[in-house]
mmCIF file of C-alpha atoms and ligand atoms in Angstrom:
data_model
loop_
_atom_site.group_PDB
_atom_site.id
_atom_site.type_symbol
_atom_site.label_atom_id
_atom_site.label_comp_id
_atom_site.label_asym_id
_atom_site.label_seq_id
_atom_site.Cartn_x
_atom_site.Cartn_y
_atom_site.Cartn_z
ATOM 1 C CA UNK C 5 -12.482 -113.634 30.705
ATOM 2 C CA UNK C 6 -13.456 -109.997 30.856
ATOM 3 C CA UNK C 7 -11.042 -107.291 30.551
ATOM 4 C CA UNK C 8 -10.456 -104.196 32.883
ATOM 5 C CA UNK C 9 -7.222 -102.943 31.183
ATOM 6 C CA UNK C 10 -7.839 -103.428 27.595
ATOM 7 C CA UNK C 11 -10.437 -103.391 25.223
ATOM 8 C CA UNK C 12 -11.406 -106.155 22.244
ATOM 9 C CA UNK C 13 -14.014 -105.508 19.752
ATOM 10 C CA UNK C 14 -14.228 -107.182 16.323
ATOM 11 C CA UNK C 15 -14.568 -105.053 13.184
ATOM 12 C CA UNK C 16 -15.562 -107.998 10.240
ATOM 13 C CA UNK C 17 -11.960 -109.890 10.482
ATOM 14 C CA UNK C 18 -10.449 -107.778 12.040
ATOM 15 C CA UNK C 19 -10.209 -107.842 15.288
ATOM 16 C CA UNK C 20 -8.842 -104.050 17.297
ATOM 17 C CA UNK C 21 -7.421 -104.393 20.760
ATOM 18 C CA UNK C 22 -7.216 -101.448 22.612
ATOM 19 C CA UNK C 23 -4.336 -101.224 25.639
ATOM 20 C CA UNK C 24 -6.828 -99.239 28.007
ATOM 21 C CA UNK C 25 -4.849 -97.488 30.780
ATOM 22 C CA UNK C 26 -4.656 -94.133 29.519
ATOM 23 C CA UNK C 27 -4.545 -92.424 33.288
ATOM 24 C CA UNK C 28 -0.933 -94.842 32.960
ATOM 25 C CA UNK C 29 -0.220 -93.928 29.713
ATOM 26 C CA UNK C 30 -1.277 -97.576 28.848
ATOM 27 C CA UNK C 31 1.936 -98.949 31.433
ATOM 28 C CA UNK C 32 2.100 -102.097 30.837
ATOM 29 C CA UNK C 33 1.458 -104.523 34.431
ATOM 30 C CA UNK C 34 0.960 -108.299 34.734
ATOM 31 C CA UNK C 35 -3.014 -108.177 34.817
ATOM 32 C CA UNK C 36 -2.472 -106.178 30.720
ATOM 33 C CA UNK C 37 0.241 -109.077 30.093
ATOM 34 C CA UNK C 38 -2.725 -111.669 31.140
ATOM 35 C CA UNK C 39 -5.593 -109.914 29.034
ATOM 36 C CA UNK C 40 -3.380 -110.000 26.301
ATOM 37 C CA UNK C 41 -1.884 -113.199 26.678
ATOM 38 C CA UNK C 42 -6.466 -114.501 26.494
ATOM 39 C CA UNK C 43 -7.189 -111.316 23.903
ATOM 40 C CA UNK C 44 -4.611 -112.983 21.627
ATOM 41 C CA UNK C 45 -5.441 -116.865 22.263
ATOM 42 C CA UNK C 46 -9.164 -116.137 21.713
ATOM 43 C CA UNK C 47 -8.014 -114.369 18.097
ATOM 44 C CA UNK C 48 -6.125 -117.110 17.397
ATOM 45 C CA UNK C 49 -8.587 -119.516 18.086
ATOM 46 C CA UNK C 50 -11.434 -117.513 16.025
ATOM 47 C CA UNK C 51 -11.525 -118.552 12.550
ATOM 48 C CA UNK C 52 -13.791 -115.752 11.576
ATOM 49 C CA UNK C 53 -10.898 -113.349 12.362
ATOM 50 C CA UNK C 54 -8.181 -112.576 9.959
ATOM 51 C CA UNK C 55 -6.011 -110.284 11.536
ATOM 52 C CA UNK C 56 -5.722 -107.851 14.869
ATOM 53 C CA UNK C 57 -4.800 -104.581 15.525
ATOM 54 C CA UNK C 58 -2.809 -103.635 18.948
ATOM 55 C CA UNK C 59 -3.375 -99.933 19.712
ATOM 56 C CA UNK C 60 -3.260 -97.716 22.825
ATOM 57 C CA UNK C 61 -6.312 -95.762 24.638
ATOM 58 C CA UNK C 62 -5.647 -91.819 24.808
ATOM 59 C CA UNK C 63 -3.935 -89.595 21.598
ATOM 60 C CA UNK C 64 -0.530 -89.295 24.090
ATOM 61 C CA UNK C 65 0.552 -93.153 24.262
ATOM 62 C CA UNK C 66 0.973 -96.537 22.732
ATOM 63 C CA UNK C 67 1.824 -97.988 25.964
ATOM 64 C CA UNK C 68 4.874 -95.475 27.829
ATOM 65 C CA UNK C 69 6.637 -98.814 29.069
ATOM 66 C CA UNK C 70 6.182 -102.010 31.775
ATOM 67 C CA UNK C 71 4.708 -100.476 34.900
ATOM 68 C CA UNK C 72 7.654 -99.163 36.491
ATOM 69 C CA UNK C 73 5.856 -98.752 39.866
ATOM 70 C CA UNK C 74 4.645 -102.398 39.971
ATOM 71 C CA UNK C 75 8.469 -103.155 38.965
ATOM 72 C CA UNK C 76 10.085 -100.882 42.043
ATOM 73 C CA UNK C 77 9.554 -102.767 44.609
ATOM 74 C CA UNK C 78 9.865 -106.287 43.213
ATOM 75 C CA UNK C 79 12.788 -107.916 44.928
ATOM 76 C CA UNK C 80 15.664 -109.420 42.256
ATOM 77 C CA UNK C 81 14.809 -113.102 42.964
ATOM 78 C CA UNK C 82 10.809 -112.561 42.030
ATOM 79 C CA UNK C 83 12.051 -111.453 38.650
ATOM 80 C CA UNK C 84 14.516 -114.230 38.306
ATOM 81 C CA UNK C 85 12.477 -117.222 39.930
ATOM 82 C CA UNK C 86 9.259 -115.734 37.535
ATOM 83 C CA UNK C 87 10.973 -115.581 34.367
ATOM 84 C CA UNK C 88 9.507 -112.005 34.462
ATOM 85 C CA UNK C 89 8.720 -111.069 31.131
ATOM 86 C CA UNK C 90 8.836 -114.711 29.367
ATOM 87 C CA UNK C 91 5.444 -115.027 28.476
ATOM 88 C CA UNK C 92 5.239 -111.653 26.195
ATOM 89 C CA UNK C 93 7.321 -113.869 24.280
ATOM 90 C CA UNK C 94 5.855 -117.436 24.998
ATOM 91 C CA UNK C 95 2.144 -116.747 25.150
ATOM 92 C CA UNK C 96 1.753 -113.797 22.824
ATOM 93 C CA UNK C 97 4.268 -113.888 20.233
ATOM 94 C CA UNK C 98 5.173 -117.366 19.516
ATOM 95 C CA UNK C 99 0.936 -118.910 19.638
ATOM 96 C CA UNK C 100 -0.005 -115.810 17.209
ATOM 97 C CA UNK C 101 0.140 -117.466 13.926
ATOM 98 C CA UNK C 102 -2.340 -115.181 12.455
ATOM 99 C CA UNK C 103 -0.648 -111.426 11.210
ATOM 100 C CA UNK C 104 -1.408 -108.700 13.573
ATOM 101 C CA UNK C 105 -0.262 -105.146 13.115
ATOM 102 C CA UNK C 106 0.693 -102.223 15.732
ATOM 103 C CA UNK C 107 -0.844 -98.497 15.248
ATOM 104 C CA UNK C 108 1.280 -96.906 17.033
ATOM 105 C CA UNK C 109 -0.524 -93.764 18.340
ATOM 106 C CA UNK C 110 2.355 -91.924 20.767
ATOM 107 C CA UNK C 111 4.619 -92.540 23.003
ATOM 108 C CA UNK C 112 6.294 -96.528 22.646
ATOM 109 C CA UNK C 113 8.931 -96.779 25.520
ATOM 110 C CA UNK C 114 10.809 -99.457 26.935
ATOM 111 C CA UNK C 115 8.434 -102.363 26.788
ATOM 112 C CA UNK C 116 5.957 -100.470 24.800
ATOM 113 C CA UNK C 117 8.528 -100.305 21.915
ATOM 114 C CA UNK C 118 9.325 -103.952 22.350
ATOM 115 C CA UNK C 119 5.239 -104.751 22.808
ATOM 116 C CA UNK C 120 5.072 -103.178 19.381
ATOM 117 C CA UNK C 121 7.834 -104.842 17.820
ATOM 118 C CA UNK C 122 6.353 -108.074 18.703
ATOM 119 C CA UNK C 123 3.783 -107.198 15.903
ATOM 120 C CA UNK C 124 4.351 -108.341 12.431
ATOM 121 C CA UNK C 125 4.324 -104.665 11.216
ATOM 122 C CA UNK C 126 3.774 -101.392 12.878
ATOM 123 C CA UNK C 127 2.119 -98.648 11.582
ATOM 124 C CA UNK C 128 2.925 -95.154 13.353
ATOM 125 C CA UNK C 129 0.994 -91.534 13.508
ATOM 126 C CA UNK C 130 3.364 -88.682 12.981
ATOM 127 C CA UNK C 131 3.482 -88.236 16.572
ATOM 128 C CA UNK C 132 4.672 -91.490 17.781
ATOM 129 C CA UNK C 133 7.813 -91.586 19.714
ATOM 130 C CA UNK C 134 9.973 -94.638 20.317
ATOM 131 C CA UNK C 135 13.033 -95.395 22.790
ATOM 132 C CA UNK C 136 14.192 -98.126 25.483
ATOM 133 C CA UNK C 137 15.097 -95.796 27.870
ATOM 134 C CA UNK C 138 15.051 -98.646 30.330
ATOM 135 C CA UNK C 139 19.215 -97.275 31.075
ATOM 136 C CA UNK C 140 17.892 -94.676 33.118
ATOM 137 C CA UNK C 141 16.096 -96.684 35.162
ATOM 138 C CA UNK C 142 19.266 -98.315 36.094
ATOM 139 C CA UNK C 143 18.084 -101.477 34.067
ATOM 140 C CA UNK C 144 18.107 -102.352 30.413
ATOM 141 C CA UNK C 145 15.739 -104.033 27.787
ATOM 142 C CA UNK C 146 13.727 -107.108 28.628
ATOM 143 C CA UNK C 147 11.380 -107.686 26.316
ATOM 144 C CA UNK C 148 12.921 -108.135 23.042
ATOM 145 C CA UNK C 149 14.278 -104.229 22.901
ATOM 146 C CA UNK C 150 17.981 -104.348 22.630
ATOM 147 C CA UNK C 151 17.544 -107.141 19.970
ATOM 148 C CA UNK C 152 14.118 -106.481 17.938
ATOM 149 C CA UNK C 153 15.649 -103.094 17.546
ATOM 150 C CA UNK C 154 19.477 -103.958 16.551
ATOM 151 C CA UNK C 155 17.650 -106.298 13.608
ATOM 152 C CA UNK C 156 14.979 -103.305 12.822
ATOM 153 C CA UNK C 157 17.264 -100.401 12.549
ATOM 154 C CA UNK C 158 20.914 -101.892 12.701
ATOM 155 C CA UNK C 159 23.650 -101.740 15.034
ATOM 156 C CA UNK C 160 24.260 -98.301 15.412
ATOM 157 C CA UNK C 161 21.069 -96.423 16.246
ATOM 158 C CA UNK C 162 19.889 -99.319 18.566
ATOM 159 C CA UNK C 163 23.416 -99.061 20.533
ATOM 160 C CA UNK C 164 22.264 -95.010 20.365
ATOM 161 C CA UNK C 165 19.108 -95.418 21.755
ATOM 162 C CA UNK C 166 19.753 -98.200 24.162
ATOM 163 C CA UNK C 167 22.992 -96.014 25.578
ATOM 164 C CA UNK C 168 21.434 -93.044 25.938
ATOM 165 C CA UNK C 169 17.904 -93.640 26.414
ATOM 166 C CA UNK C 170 16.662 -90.981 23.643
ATOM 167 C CA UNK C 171 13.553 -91.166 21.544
ATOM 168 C CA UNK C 172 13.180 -91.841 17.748
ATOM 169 C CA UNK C 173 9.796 -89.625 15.511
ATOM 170 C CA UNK C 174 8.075 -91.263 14.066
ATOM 171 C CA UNK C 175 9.602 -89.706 10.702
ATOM 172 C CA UNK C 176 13.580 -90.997 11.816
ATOM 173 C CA UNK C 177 11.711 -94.559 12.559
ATOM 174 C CA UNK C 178 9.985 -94.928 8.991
ATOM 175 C CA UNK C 179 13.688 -93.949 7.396
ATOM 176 C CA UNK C 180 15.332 -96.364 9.689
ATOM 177 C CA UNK C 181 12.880 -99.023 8.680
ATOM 178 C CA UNK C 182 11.034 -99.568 11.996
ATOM 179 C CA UNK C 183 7.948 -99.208 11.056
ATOM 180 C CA UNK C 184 6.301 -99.427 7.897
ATOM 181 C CA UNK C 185 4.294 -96.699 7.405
ATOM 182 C CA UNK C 186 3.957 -93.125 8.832
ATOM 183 C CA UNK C 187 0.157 -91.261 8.833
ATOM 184 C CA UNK C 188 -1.618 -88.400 10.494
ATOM 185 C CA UNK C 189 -2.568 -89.167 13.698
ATOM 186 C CA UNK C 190 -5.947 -88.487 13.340
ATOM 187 C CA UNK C 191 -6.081 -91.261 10.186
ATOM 188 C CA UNK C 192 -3.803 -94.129 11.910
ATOM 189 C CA UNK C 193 -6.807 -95.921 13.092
ATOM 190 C CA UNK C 194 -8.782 -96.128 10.238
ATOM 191 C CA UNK C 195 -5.783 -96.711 8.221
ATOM 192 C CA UNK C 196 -4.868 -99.557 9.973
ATOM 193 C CA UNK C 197 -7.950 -101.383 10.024
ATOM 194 C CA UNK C 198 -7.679 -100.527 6.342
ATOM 195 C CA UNK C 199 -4.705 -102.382 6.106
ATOM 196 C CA UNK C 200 -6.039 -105.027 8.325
ATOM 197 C CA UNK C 201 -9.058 -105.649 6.729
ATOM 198 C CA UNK C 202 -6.860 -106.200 3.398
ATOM 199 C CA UNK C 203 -4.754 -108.965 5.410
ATOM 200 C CA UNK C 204 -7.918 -110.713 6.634
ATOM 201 C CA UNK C 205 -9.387 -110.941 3.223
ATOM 202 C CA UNK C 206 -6.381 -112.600 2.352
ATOM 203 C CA UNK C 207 -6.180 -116.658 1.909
ATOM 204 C CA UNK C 208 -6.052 -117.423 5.662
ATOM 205 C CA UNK C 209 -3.056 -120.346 5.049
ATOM 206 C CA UNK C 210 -1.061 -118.228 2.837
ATOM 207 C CA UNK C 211 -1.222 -115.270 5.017
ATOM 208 C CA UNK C 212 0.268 -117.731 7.777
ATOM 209 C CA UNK C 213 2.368 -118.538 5.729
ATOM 210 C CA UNK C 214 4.065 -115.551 4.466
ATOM 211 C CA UNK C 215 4.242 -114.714 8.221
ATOM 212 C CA UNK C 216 6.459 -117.059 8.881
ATOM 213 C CA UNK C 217 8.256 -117.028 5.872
ATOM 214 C CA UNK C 218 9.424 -113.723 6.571
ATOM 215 C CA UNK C 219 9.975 -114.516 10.514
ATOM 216 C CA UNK C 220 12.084 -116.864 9.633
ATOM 217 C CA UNK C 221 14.654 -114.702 8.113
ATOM 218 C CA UNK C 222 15.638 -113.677 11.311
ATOM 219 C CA UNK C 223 15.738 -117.129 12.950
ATOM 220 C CA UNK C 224 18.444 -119.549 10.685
ATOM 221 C CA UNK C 225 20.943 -119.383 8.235
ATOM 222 C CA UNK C 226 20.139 -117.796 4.367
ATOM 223 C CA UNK C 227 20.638 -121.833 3.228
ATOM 224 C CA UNK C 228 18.217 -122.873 5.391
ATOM 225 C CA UNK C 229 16.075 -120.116 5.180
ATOM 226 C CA UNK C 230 16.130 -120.563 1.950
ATOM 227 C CA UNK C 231 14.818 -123.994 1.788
ATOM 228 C CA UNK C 232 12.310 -123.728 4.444
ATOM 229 C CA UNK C 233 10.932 -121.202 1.870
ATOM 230 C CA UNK C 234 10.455 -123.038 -0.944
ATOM 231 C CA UNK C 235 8.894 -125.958 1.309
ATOM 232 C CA UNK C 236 6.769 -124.053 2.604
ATOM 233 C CA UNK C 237 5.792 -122.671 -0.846
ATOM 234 C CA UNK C 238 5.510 -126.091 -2.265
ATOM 235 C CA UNK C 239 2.916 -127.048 0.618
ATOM 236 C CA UNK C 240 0.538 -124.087 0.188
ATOM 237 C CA UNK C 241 0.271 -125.662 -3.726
ATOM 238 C CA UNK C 242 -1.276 -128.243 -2.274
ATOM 239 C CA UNK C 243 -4.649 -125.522 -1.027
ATOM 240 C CA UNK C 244 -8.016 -125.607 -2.162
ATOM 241 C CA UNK C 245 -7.013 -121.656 -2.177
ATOM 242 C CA UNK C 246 -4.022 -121.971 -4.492
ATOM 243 C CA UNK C 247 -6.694 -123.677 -6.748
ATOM 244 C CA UNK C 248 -8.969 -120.981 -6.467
ATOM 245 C CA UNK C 249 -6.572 -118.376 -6.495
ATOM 246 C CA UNK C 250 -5.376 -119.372 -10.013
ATOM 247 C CA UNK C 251 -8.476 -120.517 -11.802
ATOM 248 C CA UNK C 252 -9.824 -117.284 -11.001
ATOM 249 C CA UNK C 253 -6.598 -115.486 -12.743
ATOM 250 C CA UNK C 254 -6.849 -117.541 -15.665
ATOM 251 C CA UNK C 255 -10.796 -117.011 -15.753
ATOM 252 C CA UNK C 256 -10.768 -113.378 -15.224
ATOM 253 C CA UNK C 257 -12.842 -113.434 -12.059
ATOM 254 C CA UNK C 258 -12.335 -112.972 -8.841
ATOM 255 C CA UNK C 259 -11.522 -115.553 -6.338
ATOM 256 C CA UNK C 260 -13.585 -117.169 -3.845
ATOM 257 C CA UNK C 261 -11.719 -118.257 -0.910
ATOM 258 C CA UNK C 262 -12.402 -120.990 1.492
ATOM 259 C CA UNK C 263 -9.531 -120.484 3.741
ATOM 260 C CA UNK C 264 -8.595 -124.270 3.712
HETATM 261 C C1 LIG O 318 4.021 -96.776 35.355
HETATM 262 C C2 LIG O 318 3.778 -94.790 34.219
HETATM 263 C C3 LIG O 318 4.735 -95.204 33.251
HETATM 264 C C4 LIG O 318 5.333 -96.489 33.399
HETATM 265 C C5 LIG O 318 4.054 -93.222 32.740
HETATM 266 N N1 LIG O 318 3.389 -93.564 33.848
HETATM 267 N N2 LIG O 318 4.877 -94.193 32.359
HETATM 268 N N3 LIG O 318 3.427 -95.576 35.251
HETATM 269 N N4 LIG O 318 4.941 -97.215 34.458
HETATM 270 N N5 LIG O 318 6.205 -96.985 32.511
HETATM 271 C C6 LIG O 318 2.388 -92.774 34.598
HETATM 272 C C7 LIG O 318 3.022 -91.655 35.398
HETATM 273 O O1 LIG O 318 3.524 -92.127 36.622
HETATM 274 C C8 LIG O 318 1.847 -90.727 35.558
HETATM 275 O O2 LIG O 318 0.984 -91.209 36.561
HETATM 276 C C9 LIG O 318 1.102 -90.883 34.239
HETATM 277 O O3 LIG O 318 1.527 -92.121 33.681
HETATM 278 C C10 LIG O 318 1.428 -89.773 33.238
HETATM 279 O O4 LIG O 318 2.833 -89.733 33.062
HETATM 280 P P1 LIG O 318 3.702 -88.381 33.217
HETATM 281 O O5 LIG O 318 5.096 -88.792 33.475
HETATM 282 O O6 LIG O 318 3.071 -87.453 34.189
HETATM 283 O O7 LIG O 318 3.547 -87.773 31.750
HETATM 284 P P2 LIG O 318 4.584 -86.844 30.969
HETATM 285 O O8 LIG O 318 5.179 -85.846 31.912
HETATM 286 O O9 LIG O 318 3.861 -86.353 29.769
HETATM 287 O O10 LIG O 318 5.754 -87.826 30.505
HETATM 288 C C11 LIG O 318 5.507 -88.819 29.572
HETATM 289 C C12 LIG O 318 6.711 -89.833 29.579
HETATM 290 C C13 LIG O 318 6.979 -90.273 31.035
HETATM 291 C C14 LIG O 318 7.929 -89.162 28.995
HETATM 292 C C15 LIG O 318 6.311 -91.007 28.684
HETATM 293 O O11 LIG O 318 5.725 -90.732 31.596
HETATM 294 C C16 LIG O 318 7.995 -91.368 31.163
HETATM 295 O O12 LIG O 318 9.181 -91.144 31.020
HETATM 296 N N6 LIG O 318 7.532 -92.595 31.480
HETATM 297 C C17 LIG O 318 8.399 -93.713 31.741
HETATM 298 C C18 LIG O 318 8.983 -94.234 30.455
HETATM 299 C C19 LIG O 318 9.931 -95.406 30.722
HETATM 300 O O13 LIG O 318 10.930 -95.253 31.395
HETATM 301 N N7 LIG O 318 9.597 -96.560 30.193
HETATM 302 C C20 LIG O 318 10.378 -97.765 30.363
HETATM 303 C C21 LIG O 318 9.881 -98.515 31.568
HETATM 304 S S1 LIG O 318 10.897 -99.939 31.908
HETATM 305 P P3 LIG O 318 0.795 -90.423 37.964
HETATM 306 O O14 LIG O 318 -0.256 -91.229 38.670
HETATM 307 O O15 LIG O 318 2.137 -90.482 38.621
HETATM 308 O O16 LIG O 318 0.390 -89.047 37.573
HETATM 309 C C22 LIG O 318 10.434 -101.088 30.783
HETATM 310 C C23 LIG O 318 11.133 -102.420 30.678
HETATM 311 C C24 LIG O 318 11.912 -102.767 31.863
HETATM 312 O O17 LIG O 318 9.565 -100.889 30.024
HETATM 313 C C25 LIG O 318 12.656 -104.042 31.628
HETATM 314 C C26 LIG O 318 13.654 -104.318 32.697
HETATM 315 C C27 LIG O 318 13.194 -105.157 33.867
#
């Protein structure tokens, strides 16, 4: 498939997608949903890559929302009858096994905010904005907003932001535990890939697997959270990696891994 609103290019492991509709502020429409929904399978599917970074064309925005004039004149019933919306979750989130990571370069609104929660982390310059203003659009969240954000940053502020529509720095969003890390804009990039580059070196299963591990806190109960935790622990002693990964310790040497 080739892309005309996003850009894919692989740096080592890591592969960097770039939302690429800056004249839009990187809106997001159905034809970025689709590139996405193939930009993420074909990650997925590569096992030379380790880990992807989501980030938005332009120093101004992230991605300022879902395309709002694509949405205007969409009769109620479209939305409904589509599932408009479902596959963020369906095709993107849910298939992405592999960790990926959001730099968060401006403004994250509406669905950009919940396209950037998706991520297993975000990362965000000092000049990133967030907010579901969606309220004044006579709407609300669709994507995940009002409850990715109530589990990030707790009743109150998400109940804040949702109700009145206003935006959260970048600095507010580190405190409230949003996003992981804060940097100077003109470092988020590289910083990321850093990052990145650091997950993909990882052993691939384990990385999975801590993925989900964490996920799953927010999916079940503590007791069964609990146990699908150490089951899942117990299987990754069974990897050629977990060999590896502790003969090396005990030698004094670094590990090789084979990812299996
Ligand atoms: C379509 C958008 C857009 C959006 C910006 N643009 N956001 N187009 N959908 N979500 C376009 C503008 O129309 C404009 O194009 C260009 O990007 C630059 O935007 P400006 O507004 O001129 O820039 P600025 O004055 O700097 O304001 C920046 C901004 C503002 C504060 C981010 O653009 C804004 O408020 N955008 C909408 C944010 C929003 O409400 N997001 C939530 C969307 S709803 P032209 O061609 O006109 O110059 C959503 C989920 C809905 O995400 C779920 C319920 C169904």
């Amino acid at each position: 498939m080739s892309y005309e609103t996003i850009l894919v290019e692989t740096r080592g492991a890591v592969t960097l997608i770039t939302l690429n509709r800056p004249q839009a502020l990187n809106a997001l429409n159905s034809q970025v949903c689709a590139e996405l929904i193939d930009a993420f399978a074909a990650f997925e599917a590569d096992n030379s890559q380790g880990c992807a970074v989501l980030t938005g064309s332009g120093e101004k925005a992230f991605a300022a929302g879902a395309d709002i004039k694509e949405m205007a004149e969409k009769p109620a019933a479209d939305f409904f009858l589509g599932d408009f919306f479902a596959e963020w979750q369906s095709s993107i989130v849910k298939p992405t096994r592999k960790p990926w990571i959001a730099a968060v370069n401006g403004f994250a609104l509406g669905g950009g905010c919940e396209l950037a929660m998706m991520a297993d982390f975000i990362i965000a310059s000092d000049t990133a904005r967030f907010g579901q203003p969606e309220i004044k659009l006579g709407v609300a969240p669709g994507m995940g907003g009002s409850q990715r954000l109530t589990r990030a940053v707790g009743k109150a502020k998400a109940m804040e932001m949702c109700l009145t529509g206003r935006m959260m720095g970048a600095q507010e969003a580190e405190s409230a535990g949003l996003v992981a890390r804060v940097v100077p804009l003109a470092d988020l990039l590289e910083d990321t890939l850093k990052t990145a580059a650091v997950i993909a070196a990882m052993p691939r299963m384990a990385a999975m697997v801590n993925k989900e591990m964490v996920n799953i806190a927010f999916e079940t109960t503590l007791e069964q959270s609990l146990l699908t935790e150490r089951r899942l622990f117990q299987i990754l002693t069974a990897t050629q990696d977990k060999a590896e990964g502790m003969a090396a310790f005990v030698e004094k040497r670094k590990p090789v891994w084979t990812g299996r």
